[in-house]
C-alpha positions as YAML, in Angstrom:
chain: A
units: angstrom
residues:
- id: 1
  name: UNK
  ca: [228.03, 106.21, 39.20]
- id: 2
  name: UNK
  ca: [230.11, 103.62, 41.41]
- id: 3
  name: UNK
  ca: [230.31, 107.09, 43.63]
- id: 4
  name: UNK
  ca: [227.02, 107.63, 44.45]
- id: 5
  name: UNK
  ca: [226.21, 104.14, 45.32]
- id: 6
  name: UNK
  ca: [229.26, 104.34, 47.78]
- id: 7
  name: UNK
  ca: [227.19, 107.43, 48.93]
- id: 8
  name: UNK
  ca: [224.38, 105.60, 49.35]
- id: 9
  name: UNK
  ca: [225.54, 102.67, 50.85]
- id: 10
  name: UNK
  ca: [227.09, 105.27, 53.18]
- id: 11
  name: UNK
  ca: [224.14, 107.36, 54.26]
- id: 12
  name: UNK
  ca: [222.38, 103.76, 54.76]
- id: 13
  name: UNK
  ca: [225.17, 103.37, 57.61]
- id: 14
  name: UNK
  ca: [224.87, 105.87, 59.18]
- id: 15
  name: UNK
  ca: [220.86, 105.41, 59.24]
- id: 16
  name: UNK
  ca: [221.10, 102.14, 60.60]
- id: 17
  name: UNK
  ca: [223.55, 102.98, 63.46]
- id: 18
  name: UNK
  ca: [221.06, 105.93, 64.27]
- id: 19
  name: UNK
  ca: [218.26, 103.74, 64.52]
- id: 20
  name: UNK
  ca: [220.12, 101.27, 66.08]
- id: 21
  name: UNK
  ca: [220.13, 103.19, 69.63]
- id: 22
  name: UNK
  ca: [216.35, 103.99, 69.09]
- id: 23
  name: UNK
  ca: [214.16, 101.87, 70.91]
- id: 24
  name: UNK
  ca: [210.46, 101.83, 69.79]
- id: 25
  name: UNK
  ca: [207.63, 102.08, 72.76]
- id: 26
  name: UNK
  ca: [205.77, 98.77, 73.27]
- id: 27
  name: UNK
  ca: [202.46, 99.48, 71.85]
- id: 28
  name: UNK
  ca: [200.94, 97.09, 74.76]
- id: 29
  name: UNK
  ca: [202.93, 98.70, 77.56]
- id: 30
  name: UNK
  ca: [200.23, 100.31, 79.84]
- id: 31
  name: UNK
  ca: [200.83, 104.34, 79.94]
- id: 32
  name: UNK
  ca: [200.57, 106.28, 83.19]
- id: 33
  name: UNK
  ca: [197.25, 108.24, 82.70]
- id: 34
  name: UNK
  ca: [198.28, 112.00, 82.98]
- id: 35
  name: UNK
  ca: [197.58, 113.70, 86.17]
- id: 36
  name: UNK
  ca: [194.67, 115.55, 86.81]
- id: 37
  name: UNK
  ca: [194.93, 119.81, 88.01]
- id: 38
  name: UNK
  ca: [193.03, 120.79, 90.57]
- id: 39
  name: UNK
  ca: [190.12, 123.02, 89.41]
- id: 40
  name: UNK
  ca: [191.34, 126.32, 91.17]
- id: 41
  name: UNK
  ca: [188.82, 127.87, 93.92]
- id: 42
  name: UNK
  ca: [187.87, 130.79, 92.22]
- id: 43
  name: UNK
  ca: [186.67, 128.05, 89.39]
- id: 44
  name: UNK
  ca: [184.72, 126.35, 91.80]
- id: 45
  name: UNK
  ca: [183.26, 129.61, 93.58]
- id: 46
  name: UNK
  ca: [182.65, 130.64, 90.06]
- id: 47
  name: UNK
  ca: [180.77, 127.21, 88.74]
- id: 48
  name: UNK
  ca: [178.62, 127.24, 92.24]
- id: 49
  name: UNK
  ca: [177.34, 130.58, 91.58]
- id: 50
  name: UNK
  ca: [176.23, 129.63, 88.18]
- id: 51
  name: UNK
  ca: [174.65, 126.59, 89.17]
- id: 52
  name: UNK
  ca: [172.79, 128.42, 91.62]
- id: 53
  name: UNK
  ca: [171.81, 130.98, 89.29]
- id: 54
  name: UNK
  ca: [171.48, 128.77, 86.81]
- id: 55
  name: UNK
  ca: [168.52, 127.16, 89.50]
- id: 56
  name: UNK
  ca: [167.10, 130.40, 90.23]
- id: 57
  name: UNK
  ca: [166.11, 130.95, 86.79]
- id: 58
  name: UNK
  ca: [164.68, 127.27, 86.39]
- id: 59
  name: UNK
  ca: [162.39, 127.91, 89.27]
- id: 60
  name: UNK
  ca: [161.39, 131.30, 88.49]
- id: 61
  name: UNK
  ca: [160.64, 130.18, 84.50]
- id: 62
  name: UNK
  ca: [158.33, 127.19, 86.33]
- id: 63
  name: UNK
  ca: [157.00, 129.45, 88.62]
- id: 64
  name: UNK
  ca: [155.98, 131.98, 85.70]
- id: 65
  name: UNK
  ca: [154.07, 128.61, 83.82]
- id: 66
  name: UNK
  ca: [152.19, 127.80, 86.78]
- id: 67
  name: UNK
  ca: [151.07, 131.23, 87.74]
- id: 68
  name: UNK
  ca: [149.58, 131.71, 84.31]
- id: 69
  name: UNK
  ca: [147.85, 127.84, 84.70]
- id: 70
  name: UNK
  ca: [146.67, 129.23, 87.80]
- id: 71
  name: UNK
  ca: [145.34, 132.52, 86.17]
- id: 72
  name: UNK
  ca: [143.35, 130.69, 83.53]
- id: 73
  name: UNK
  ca: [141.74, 128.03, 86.25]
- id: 74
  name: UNK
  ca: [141.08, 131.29, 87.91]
- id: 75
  name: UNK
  ca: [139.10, 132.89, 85.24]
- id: 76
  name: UNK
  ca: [137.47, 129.51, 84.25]
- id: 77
  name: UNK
  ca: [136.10, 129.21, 87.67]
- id: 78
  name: UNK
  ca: [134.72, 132.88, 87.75]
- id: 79
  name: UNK
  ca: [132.51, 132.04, 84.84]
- id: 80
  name: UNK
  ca: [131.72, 128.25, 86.05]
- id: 81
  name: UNK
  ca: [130.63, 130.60, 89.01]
- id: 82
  name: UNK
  ca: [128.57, 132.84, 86.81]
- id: 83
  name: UNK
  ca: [126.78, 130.11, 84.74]
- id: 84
  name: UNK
  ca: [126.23, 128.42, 88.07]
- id: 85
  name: UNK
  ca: [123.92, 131.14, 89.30]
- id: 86
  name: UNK
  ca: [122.25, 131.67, 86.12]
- id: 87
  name: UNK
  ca: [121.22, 127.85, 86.76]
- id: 88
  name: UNK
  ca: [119.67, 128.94, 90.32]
- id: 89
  name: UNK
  ca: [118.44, 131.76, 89.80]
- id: 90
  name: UNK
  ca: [117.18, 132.07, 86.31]
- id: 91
  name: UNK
  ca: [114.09, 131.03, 84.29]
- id: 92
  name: UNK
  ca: [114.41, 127.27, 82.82]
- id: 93
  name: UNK
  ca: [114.30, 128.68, 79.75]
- id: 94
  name: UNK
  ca: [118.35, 129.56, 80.16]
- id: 95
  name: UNK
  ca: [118.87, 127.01, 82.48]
- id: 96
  name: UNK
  ca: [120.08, 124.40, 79.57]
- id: 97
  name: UNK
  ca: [122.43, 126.17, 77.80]
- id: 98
  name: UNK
  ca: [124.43, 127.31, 81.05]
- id: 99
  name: UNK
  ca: [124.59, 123.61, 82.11]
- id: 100
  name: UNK
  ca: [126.57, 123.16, 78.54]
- id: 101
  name: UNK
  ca: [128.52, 126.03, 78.87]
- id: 102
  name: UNK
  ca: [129.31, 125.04, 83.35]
- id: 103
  name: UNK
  ca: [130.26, 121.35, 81.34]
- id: 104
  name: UNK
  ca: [132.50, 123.14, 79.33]
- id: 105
  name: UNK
  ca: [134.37, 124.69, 82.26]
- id: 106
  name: UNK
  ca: [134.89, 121.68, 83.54]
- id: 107
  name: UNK
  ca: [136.38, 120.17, 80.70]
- id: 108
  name: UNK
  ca: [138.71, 123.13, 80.56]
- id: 109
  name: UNK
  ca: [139.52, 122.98, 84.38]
- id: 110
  name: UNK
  ca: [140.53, 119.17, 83.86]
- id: 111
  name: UNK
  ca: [142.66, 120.06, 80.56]
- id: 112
  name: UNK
  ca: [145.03, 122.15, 83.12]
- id: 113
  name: UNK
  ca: [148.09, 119.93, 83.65]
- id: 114
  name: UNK
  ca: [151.13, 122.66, 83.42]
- id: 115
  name: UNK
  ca: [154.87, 120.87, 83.04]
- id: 116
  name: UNK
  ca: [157.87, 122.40, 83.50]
- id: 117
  name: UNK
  ca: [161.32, 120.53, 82.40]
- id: 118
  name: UNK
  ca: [158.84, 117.14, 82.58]
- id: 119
  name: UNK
  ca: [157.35, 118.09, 86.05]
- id: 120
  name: UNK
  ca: [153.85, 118.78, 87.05]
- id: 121
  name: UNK
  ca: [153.29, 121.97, 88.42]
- id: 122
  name: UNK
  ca: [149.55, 121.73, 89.70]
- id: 123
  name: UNK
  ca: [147.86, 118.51, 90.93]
- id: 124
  name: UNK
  ca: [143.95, 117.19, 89.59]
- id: 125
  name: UNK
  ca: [143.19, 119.53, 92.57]
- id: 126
  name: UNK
  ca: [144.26, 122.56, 91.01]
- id: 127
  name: UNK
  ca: [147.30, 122.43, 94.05]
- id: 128
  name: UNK
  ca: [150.75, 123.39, 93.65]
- id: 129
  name: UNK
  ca: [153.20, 120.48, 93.97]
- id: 130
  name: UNK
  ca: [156.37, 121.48, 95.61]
- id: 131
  name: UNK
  ca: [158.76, 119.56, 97.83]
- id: 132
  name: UNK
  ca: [156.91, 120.86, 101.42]
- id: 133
  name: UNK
  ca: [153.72, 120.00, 99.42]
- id: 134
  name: UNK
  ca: [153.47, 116.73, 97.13]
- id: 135
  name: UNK
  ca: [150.59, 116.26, 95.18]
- id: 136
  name: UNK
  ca: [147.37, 114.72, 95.82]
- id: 137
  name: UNK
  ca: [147.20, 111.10, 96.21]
- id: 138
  name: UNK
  ca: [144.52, 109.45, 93.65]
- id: 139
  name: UNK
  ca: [141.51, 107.14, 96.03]
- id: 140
  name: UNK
  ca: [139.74, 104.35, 94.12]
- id: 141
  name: UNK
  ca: [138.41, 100.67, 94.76]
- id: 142
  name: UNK
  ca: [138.30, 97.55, 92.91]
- id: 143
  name: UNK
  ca: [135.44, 97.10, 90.53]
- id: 144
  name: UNK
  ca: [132.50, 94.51, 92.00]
- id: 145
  name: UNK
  ca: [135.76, 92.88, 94.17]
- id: 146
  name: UNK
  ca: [135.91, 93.33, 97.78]
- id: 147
  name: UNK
  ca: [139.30, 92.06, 99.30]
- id: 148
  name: UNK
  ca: [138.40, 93.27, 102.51]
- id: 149
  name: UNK
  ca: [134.91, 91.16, 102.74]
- id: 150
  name: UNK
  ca: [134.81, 88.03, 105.42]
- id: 151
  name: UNK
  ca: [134.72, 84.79, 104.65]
- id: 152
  name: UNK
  ca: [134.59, 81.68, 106.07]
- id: 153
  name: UNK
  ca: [137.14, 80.14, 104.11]
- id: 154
  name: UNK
  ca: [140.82, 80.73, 103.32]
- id: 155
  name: UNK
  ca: [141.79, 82.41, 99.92]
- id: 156
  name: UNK
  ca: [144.63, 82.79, 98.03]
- id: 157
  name: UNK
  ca: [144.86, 86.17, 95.87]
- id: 158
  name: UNK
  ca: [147.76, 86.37, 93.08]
- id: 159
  name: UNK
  ca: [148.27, 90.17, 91.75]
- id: 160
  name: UNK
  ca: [150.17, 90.44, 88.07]
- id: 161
  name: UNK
  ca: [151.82, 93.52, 87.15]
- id: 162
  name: UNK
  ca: [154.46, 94.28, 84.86]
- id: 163
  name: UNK
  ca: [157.29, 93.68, 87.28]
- id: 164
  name: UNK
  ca: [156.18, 91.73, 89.51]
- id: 165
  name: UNK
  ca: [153.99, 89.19, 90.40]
- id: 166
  name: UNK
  ca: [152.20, 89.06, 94.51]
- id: 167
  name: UNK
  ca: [150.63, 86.50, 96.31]
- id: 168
  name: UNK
  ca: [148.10, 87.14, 99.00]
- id: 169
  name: UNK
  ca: [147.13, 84.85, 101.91]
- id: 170
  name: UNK
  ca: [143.25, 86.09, 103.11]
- id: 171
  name: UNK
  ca: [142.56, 84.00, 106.12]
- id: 172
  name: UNK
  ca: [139.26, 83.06, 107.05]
- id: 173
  name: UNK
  ca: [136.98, 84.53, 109.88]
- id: 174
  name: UNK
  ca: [139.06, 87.35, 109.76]
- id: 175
  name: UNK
  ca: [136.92, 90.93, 110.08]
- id: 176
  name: UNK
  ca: [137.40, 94.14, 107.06]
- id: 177
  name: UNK
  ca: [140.19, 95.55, 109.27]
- id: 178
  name: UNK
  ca: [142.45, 92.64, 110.41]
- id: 179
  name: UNK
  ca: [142.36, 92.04, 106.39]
- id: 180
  name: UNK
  ca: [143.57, 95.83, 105.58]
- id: 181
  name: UNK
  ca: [146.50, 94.61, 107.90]
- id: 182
  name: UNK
  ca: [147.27, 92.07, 106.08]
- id: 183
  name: UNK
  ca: [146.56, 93.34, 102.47]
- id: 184
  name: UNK
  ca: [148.48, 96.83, 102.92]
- id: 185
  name: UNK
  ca: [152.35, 94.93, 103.59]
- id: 186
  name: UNK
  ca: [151.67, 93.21, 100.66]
- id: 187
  name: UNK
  ca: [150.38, 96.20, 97.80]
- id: 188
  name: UNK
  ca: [152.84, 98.65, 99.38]
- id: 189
  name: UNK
  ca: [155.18, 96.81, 96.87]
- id: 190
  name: UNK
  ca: [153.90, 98.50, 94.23]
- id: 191
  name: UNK
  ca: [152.72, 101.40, 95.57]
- id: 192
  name: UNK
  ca: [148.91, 101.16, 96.80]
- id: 193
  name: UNK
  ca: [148.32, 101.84, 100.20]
- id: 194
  name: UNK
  ca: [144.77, 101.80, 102.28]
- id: 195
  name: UNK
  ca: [143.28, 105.04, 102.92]
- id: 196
  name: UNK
  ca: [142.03, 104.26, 107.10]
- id: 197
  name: UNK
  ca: [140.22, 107.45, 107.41]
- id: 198
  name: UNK
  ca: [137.37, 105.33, 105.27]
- id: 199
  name: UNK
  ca: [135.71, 103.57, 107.90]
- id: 200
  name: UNK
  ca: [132.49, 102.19, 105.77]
- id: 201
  name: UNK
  ca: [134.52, 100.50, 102.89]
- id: 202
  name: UNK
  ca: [137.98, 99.72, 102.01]
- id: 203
  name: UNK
  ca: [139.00, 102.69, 99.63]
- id: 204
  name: UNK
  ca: [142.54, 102.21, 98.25]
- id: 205
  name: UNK
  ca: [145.65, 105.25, 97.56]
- id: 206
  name: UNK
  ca: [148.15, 106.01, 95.55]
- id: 207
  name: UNK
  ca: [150.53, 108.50, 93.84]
- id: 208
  name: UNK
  ca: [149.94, 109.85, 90.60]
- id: 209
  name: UNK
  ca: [152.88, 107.81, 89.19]
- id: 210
  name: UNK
  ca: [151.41, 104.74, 90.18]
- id: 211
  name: UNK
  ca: [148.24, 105.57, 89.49]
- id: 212
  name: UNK
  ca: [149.05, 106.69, 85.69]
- id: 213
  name: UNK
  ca: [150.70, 102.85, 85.38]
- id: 214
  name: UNK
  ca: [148.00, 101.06, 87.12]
- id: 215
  name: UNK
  ca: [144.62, 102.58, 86.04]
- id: 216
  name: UNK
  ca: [144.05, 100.94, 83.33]
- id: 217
  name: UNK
  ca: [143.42, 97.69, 85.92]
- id: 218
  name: UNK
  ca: [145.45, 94.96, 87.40]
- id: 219
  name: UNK
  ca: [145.41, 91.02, 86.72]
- id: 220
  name: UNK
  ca: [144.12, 89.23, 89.70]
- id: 221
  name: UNK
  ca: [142.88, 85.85, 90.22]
- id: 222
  name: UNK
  ca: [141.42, 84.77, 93.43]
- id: 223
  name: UNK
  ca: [140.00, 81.21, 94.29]
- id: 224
  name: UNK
  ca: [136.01, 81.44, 93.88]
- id: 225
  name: UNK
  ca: [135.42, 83.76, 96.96]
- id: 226
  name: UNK
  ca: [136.12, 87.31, 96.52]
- id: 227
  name: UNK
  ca: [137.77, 86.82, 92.77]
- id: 228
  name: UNK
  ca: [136.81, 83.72, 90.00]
- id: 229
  name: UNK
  ca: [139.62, 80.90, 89.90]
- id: 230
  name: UNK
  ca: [140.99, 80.23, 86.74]
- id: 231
  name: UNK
  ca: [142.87, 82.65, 84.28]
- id: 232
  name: UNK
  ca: [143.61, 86.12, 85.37]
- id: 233
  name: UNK
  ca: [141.27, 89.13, 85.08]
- id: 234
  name: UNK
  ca: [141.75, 92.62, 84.33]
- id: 235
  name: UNK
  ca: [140.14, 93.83, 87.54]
- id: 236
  name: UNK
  ca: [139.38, 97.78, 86.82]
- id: 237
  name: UNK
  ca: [139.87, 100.64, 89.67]
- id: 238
  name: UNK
  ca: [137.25, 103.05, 90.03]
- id: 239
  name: UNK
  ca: [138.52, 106.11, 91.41]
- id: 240
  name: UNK
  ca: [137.10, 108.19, 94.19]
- id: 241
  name: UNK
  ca: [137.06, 112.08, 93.23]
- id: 242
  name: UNK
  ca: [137.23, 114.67, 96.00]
- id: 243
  name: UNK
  ca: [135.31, 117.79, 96.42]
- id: 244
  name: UNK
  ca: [138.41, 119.77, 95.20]
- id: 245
  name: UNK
  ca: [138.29, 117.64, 91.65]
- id: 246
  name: UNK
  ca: [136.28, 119.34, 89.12]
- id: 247
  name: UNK
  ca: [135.51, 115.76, 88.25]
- id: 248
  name: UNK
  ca: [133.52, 115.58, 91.10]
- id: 249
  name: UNK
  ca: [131.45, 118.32, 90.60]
- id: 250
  name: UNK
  ca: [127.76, 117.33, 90.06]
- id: 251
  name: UNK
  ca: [125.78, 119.85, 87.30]
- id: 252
  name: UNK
  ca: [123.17, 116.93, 86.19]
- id: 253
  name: UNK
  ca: [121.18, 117.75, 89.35]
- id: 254
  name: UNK
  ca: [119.72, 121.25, 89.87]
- id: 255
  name: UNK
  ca: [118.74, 120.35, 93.71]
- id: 256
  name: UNK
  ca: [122.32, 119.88, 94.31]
- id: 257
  name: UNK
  ca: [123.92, 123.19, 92.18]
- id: 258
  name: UNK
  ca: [124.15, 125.00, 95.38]
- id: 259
  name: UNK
  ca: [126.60, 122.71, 96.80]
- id: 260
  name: UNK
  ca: [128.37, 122.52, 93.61]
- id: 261
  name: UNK
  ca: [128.53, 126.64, 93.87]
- id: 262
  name: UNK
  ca: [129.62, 126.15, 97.41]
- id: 263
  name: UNK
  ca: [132.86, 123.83, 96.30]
- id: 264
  name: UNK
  ca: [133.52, 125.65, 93.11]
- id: 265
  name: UNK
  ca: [133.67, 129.18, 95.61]
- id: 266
  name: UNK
  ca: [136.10, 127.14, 97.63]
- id: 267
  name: UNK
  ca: [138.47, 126.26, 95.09]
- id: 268
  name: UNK
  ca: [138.43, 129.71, 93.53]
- id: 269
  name: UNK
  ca: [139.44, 131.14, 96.85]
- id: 270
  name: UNK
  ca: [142.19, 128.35, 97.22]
- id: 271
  name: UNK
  ca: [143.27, 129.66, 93.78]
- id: 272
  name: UNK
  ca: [143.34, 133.08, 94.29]
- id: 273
  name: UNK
  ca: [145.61, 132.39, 97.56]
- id: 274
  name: UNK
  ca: [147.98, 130.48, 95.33]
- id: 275
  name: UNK
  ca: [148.20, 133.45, 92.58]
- id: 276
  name: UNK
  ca: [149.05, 135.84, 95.52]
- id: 277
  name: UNK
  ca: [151.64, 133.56, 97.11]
- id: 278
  name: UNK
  ca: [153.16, 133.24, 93.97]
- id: 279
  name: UNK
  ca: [152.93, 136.80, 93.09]
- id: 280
  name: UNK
  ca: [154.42, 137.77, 96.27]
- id: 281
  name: UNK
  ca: [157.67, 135.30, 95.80]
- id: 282
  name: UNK
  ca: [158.27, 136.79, 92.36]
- id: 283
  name: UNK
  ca: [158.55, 140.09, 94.17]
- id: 284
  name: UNK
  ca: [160.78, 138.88, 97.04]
- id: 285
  name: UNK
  ca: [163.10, 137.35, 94.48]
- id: 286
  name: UNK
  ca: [163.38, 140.90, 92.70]
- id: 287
  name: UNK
  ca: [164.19, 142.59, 95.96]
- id: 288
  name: UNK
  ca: [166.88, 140.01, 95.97]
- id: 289
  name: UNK
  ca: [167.91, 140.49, 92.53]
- id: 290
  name: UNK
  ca: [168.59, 144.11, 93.07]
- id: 291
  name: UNK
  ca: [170.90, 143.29, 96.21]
- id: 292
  name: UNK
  ca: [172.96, 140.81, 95.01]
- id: 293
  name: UNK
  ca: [173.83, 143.32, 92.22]
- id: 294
  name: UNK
  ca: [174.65, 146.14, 94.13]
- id: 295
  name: UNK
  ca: [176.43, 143.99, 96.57]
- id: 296
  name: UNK
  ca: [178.38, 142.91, 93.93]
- id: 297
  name: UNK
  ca: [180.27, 145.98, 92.66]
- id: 298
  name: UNK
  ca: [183.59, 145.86, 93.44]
- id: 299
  name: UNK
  ca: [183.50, 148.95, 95.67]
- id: 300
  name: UNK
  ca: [187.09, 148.80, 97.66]
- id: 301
  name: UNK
  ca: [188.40, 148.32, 94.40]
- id: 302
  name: UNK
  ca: [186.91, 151.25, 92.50]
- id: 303
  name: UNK
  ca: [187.77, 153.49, 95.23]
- id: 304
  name: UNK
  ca: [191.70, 152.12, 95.44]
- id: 305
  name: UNK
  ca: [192.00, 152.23, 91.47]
- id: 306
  name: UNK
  ca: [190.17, 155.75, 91.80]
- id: 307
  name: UNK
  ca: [193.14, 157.51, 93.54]
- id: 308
  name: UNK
  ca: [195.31, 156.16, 90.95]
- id: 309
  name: UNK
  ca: [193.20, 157.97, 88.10]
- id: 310
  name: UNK
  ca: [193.37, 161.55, 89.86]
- id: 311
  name: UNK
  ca: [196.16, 163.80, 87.86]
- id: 312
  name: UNK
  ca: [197.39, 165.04, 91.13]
- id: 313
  name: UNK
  ca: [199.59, 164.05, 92.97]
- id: 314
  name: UNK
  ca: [202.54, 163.10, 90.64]
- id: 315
  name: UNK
  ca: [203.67, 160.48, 92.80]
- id: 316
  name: UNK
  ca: [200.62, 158.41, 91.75]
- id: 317
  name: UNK
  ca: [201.27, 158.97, 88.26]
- id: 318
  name: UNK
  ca: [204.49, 157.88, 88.58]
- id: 319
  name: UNK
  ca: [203.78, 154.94, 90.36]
- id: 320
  name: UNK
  ca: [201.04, 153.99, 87.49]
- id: 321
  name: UNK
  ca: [203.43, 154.28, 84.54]
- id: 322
  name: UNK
  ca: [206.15, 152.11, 87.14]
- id: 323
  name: UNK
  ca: [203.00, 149.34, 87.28]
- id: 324
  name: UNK
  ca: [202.32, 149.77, 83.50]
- id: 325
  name: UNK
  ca: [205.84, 149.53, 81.78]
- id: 326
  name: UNK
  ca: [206.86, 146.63, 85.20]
- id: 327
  name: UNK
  ca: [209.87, 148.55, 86.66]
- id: 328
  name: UNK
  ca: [211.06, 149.01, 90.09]
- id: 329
  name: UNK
  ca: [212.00, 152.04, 91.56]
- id: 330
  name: UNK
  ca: [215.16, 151.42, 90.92]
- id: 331
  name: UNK
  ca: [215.00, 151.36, 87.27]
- id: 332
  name: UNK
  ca: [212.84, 154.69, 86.94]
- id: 333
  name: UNK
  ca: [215.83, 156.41, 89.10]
- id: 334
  name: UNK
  ca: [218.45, 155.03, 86.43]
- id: 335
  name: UNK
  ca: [216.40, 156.59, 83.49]
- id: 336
  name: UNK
  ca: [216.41, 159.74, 85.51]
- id: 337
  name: UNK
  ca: [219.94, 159.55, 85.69]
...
C-alpha cells in the first residue's frame, strides 16, 4: 500500500514538472486572423460565366412573363375592337350589352400589371419598361387648389409627407409661370415635377413610385388664398389619363366610340410591335445559344487526345501507359532491361 502511494506521489511529479514548462494562451490575447487565398483565375472566369448565365436566364424567364401579358392585352384588345364596332354599326338593340362586355375589357386591360423578381414589366400604358425605356410618368393636379393662380398677396404653403415636411414661399403679383419656377425646386424633393408642355393649366408628374406613395393625397395648409389656414388638409390628386390608358377610354358616349376605336387600333398596333420585338430577341438569343455551345467544345483537345487513342503507332501507346503508371523514359528502359 505505502508503494503505490510512493507511485502516486511519483507520477504527480513528474505531471507537475511537465506542466510546469507549459504555458497556457491568454484567452484575451488578440489572434492574427488567418490569411486569406486568392480565389484562383479559372475560379473567377468560372463564377463570371455563371453570373452571366445566371442573368441570361433571369431576363429571358421575364421576358417569357411579359410576352404572354402582352399576348393576353393583345387578344383583349381584338375583342374590345370587335364589341366596339358592334356599338357603331349595329342596331341599338345590341348596342347595350357590347358596352358591358367593351367595360369588361377594360377592366381586364387595367388588371395587366406583370412582375418579374418584384419588377414591373409593362407600364399603365401597356409599354415595356426597360433601362433605354422607363415607364410612363403618372400626370395629375390638385383637387379645387391651384398653386399656380395669382394673387395679390404673399402666401406661405407648408407640404406634410411622411419624411419630410416643405415650406413654400408664393409671392404676390407673380404670373402661373414665374410660380411653376418657384414651386418645381421645391416638390422635386419628393419627387413631383411640372409637366411644361401644359400650357392652359398647371398639370403636375411623377414616377410610379412616387405616385403609388402619394395618391392617396398630401397634407397642405396654405394661408386663406389658394389653401384654408388652420390644420392641415388631405388635398387629393386627380390624375390625368392619356390616350394610351385604357382608363381613358370613353364608352359612355356613342358620338365619341369612333375615336375610342381609333386609340384602341393604336395601342393594339403598339402591342403587336412589342410581341414581335420580343419574339424576335428570343430568337437571336437561341442563335446565340447554339454558338456558344459549339464554340465551346474543346476541339484542339479532342483532336490531341485523339492521336493518343489510335492503336497504331506503338510509340503512342507506349507513351500513354508512361503518362498513366507516371514514369520517365528512363524507368520503362530499366523494366525492359
Amino acid at each position: 500500500m505505502i508503494k503505490g502511494i510512493g507511485e502516486s506521489l511519483s507520477q504527480l511529479r513528474q505531471s507537475q514538472t511537465v506542466t510546469s514548462h507549459y504555458v497556457a494562451p491568454i484567452s484575451g490575447a488578440p489572434r492574427s486572423a488567418p490569411k486569406a487565398r486568392p480565389i484562383p483565375k479559372h475560379r473567377l472566369e468560372a463564377y463570371g460565366r455563371w453570373a452571366k448565365v445566371t442573368q441570361e436566364q433571369h431576363n429571358i424567364s421575364a421576358s417569357q412573363v411579359v410576352l404572354q401579358s402582352l399576348s393576353s392585352a393583345k387578344s383583349i384588345l381584338g375583342h374590345l375592337n370587335k364589341q366596339l364596332q358592334t356599338c357603331l354599326f349595329s342596331k341599338s338593340s345590341v348596342v347595350e350589352d357590347a358596352l358591358h362586355k367593351a367595360e369588361e375589357c377594360r377592366r381586364q386591360l387595367i388588371e395587366i400589371k406583370p412582375h418579374y423578381q418584384g419588377k414591373r414589366l409593362l407600364d399603365h400604358h401597356l409599354n415595356l419598361i426597360s433601362a433605354s425605356q422607363p415607364a410612363a410618368l403618372h400626370f395629375f393636379k390638385f383637387r379645387r387648389v391651384d398653386l399656380t393662380s395669382p394673387k395679390n398677396r404673399d402666401e406661405r404653403i407648408t407640404f406634410f409627407t411622411e419624411k419630410q415636411t416643405l415650406h413654400l414661399f408664393l409671392p404676390a403679383n407673380k404670373n402661373r409661370l414665374e410660380l411653376q419656377d418657384i414651386i418645381e425646386p421645391v416638390l422635386a424633393s419628393i419627387g413631383m415635377s411640372i409637366d411644361r408642355l401644359s400650357t392652359n393649366d398647371t398639370v403636375f408628374t411623377a414616377p410610379h413610385e412616387t405616385w403609388m406613395r402619394l395618391s392617396g393625397g398630401i397634407l397642405m395648409v396654405g394661408e386663406g388664398q389658394r389653401l384654408p389656414a388652420g390644420e392641415p388638409r388631405n388635398i387629393q390628386l386627380e390624375e390625368k389619363f392619356s390616350w394610351q390608358d385604357p382608363r381613358e377610354w370613353n364608352f359612355s358616349e356613342v358620338e365619341k366610340l369612333k375615336m375610342t376605336l381609333a386609340k384602341v387600333l393604336k395601342v393594339e398596333k403598339k402591342v403587336t410591335v412589342q410581341i414581335d420585338d420580343i419574339k424576335a430577341s428570343h430568337r437571336l438569343l437561341l442563335v446565340k445559344a447554339k454558338q456558344l455551345t459549339a464554340s465551346s467544345q474543346p476541339k484542339i483537345e479532342l483532336q490531341h487526345l485523339h492521336k493518343f487513342m489510335q492503336p497504331h503507332p506503338f510509340a503512342y501507346q507506349v507513351t500513354s501507359l508512361m503518362a498513366q503508371g507516371n514514369t520517365n523514359r528512363e524507368q520503362v528502359s530499366a523494366l525492359l532491361i
